[in-house]
XYZ file of C-alpha atoms in Angstrom:
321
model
C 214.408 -41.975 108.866
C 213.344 -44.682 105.873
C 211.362 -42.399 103.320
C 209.781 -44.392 100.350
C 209.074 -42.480 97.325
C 205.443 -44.526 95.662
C 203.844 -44.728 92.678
C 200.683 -46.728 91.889
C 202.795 -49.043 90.059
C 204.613 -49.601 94.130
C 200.705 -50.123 95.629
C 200.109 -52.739 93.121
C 203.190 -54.771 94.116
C 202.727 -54.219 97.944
C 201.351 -57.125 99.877
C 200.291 -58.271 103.141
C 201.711 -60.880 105.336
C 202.708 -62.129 108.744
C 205.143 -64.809 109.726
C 205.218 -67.201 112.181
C 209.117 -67.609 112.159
C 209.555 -63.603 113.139
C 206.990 -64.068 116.311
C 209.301 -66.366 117.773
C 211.965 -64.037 116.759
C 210.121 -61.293 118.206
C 208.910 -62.795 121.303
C 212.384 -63.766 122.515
C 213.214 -60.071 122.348
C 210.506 -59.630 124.418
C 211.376 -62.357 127.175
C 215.266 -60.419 127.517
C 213.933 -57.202 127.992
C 210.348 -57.417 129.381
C 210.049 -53.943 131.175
C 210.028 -52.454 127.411
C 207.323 -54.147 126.456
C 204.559 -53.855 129.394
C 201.727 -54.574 127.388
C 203.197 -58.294 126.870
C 204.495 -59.088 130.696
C 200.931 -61.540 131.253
C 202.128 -63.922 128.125
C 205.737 -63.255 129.589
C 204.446 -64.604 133.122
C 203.608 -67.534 131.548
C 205.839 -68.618 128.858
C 208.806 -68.117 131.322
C 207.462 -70.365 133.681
C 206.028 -73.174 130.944
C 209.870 -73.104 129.481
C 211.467 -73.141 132.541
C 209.021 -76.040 133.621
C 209.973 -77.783 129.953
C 213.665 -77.105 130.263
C 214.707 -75.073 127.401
C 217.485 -72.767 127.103
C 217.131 -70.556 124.676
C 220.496 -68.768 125.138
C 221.658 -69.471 121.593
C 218.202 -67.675 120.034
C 218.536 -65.124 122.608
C 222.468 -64.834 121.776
C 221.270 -64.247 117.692
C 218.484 -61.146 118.356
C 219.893 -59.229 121.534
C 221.509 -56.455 118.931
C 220.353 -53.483 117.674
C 219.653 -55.402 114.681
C 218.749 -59.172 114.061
C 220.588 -61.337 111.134
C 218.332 -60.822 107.562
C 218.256 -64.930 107.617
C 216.554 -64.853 110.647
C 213.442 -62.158 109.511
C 213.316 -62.975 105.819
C 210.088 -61.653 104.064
C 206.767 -63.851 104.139
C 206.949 -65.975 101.250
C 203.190 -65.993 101.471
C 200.143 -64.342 103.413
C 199.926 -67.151 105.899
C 203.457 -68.992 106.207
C 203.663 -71.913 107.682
C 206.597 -72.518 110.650
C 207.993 -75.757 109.627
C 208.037 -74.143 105.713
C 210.432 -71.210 107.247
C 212.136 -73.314 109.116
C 213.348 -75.588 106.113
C 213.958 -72.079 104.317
C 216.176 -71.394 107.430
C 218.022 -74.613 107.378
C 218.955 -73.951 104.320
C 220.251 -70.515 104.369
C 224.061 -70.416 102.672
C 226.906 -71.153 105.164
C 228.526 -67.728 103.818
C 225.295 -65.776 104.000
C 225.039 -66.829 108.094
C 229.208 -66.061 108.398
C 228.421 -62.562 106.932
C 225.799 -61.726 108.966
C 227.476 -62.943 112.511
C 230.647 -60.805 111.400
C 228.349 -57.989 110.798
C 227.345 -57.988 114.332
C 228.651 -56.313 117.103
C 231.380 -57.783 119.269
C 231.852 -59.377 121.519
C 231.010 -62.931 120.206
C 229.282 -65.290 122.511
C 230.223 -69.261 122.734
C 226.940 -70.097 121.019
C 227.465 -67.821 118.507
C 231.171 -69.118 117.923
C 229.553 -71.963 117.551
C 227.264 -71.245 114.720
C 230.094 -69.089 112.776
C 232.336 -71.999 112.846
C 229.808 -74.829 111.390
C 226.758 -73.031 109.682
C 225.036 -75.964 108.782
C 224.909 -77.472 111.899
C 224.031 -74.750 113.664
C 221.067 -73.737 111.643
C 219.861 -77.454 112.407
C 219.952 -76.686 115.992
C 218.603 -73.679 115.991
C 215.695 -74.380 113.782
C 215.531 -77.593 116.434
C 215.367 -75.065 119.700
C 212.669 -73.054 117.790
C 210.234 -75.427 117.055
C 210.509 -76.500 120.574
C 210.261 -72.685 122.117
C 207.530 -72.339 119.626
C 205.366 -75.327 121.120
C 206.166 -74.292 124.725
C 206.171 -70.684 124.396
C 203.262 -69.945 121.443
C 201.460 -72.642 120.198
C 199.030 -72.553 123.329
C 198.348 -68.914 122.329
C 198.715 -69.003 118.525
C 194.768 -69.130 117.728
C 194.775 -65.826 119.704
C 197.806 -64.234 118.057
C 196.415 -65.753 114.462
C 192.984 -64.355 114.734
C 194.736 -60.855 115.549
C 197.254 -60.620 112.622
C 194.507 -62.357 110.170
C 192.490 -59.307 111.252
C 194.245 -56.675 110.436
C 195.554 -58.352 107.121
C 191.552 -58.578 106.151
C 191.482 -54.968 107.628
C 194.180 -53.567 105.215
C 193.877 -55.797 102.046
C 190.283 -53.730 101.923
C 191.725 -50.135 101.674
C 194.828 -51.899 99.532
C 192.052 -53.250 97.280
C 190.565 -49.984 97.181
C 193.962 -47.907 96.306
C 193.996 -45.061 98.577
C 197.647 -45.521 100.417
C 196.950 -42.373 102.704
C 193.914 -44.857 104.215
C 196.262 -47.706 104.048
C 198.839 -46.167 106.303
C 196.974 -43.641 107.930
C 196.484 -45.797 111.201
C 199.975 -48.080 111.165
C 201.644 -47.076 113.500
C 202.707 -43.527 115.149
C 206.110 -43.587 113.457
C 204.697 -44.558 110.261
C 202.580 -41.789 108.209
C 201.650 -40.521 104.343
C 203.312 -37.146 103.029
C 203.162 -35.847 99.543
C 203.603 -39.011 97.589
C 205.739 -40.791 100.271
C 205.792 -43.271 103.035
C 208.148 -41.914 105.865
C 209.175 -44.111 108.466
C 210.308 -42.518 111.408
C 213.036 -44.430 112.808
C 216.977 -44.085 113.893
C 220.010 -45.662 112.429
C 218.010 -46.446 109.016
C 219.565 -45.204 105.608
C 216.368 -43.158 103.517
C 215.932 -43.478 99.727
C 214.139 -41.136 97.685
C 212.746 -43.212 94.793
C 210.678 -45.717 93.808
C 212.425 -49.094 93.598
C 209.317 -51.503 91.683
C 208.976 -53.932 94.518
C 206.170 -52.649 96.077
C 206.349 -53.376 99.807
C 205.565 -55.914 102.426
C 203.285 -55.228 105.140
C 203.815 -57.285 107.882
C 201.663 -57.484 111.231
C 203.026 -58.072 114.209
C 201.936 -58.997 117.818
C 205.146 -58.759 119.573
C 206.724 -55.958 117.925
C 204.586 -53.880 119.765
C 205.227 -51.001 120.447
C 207.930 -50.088 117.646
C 207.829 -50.590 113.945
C 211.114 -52.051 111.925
C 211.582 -52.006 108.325
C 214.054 -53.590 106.519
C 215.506 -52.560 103.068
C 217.671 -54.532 100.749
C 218.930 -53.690 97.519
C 216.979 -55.969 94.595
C 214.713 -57.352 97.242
C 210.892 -56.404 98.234
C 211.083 -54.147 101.652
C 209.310 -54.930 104.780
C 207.294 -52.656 107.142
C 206.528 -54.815 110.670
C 204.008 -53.268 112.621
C 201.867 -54.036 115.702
C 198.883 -55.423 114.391
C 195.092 -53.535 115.116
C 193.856 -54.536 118.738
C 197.302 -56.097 120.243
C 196.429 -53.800 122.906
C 193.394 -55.975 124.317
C 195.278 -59.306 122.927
C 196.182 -60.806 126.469
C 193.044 -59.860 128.314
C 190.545 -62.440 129.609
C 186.644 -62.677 130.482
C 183.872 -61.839 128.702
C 183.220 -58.594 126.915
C 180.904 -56.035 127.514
C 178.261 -54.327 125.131
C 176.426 -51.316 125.606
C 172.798 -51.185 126.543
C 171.481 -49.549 123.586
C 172.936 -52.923 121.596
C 171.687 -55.489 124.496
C 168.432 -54.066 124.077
C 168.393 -54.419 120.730
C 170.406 -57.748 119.896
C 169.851 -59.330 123.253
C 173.039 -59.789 125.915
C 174.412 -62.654 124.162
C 173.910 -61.515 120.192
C 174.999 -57.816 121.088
C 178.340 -59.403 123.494
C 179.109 -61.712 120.599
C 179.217 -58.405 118.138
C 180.951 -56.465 120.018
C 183.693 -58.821 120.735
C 184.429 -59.144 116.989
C 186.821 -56.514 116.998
C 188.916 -58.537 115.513
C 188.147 -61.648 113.617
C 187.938 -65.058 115.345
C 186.669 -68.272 114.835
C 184.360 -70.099 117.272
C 186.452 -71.087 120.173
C 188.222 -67.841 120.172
C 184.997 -66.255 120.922
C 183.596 -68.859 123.029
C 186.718 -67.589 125.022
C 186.441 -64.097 124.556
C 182.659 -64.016 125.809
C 182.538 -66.434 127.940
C 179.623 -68.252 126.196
C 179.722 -72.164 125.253
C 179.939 -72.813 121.996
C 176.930 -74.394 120.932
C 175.272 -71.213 122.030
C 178.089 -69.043 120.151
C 177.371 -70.997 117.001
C 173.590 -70.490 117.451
C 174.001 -67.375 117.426
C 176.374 -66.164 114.873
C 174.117 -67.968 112.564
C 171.537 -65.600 113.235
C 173.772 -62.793 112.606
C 175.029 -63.745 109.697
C 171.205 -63.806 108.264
C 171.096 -60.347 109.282
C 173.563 -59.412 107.466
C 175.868 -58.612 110.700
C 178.717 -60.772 110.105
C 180.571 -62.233 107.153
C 182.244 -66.121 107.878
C 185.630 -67.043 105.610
C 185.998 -70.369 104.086
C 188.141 -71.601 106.790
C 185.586 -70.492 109.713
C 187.096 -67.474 110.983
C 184.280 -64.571 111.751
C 184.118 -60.934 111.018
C 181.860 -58.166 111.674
C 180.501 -56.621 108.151
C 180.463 -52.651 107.142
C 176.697 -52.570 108.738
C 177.624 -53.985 111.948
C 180.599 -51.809 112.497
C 178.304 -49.003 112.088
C 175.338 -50.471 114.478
C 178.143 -50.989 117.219
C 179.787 -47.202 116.970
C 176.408 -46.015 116.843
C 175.433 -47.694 120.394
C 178.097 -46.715 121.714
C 177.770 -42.895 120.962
């Protein structure tokens, strides 16, 4: 069990942040051992056959993450809310040769030919690696990254509101089963991790996840900010396709299209994520969401990604009841 002693001077310094480089990580795990991870098998389906189709072997990755625990300069923490892949991947290329020797010895035997490999030339090894990555990554994610992005940007808008607001029972309250609030403390419910009892003045990361699901893993190191991944609000519903359906009360009220549109905001999305979700072109989305937005019912970031507002969340759970 991980147990985190907090003070208000630790919710100040904790942050919120996903990471491209970890999904692919993650998502790898997920593609060894798919019968753990159910919820994922229709994105499995597919990226199997798309990297089978494209050729790539992705052994070596797959060689790296089978353990109980992956190398630290594989999952480093988010430099920033919204990383970019080819920034972590230059971080990764340039991860010490002694740092990646450490870490492979730290593993448990036996040690595969790829991983040999890696030990005996770091720096060349990293290259490839980063090299297969960005080419699982196209393959395997990119197609469904302005799903997986609208998801984790969700629940990072979703949480930076109760961080903003300072309450950390709120702020955990909902993470994840293993994960809860208990006299001054974050507990973490997990096996084979060391607990600590005091504050340590870095605060914490919070990290979304979509293919973590359904566990949550921390990681702790001594000097450095720890990080909490979790599976992100509404991974549940993340692979499912069609339109979505509203309740009467709302269609009578909004019309089919306004109250549909609503009611697939969920999570946050920009317009051709809900042209998909509702099945609605996108001239007719736009239309639409303008209309909403005068009303008050949804709020539209800078870079075009829609959410539903206080008021709207309460119009929708009130049709509903």
């Amino acid at each position: 069990m991980l147990e985190l002693a907090w003070s208000a001077d630790e919710l100040a310094r904790t942050r919120l942040a996903f990471s491209p480089l970890w999904e692919i990580v993650a998502s790898v795990r997920v593609l060894a051992r798919p019968g753990e991870h159910a919820l994922h098998l229709p994105w499995v389906r597919k990226a199997s056959g798309a990297l089978a189709d494209a050729g790539i072997d992705v052994t070596p990755l797959a060689d790296l993450v089978a353990g109980r625990s992956v190398p630290r300069f594989l999952t480093p923490a988010p430099a920033s809310p919204v990383p970019q892949l080819a920034d972590e991947l230059a971080d990764l290329r340039d991860v010490a040769p002694r740092a990646v020797r450490r870490e492979l010895e730290a593993m448990d035997p036996p040690r595969s030919a790829a991983l040999t490999r890696l030990h005996r030339d770091p720096e060349a090894g990293l290259d490839r690696l980063a090299g297969l990555m960005e080419r699982y990554w196209a393959v395997a994610l990119a197609p469904a990254w302005p799903r997986m992005r609208a998801l984790l940007e969700g629940d990072v808008l979703h949480r930076s509101r109760l961080l903003a607001a300072g309450a950390a029972e709120d702020l955990f309250h909902d993470l994840a089963p293993a994960v809860h609030w208990a006299e001054g403390a974050l507990i973490v419910a997990q096996r084979l991790v060391p607990a600590t009892g005091a504050p340590h003045g870095h605060g914490l990361v919070l990290a979304p996840s979509v293919f973590v699901w359904p566990r949550v893993i921390s990681r702790t190191h001594a000097g450095r900010q720890p990080v909490l991944r979790y599976p992100a609000r509404g991974v549940a519903g993340l692979w499912e396709s069609g339109g979505t359906s509203s309740s009467a009360a709302l269609r009578g009220v909004l019309g089919r299209s306004r109250s549909t549109l609503l009611t697939s905001l969920t999570t946050p999305a920009d317009l051709g994520e809900l042209a998909r979700r509702t099945g609605l072109k996108q001239g007719v989305v736009a239309k639409h969401l303008q209309l909403l937005r005068a009303a008050g019912l949804i709020a539209t970031a800078p870079d075009g990604v829609h959410s539903r507002t206080v008021a709207a969340d309460a119009v929708v759970t009130a049709a509903d009841d």
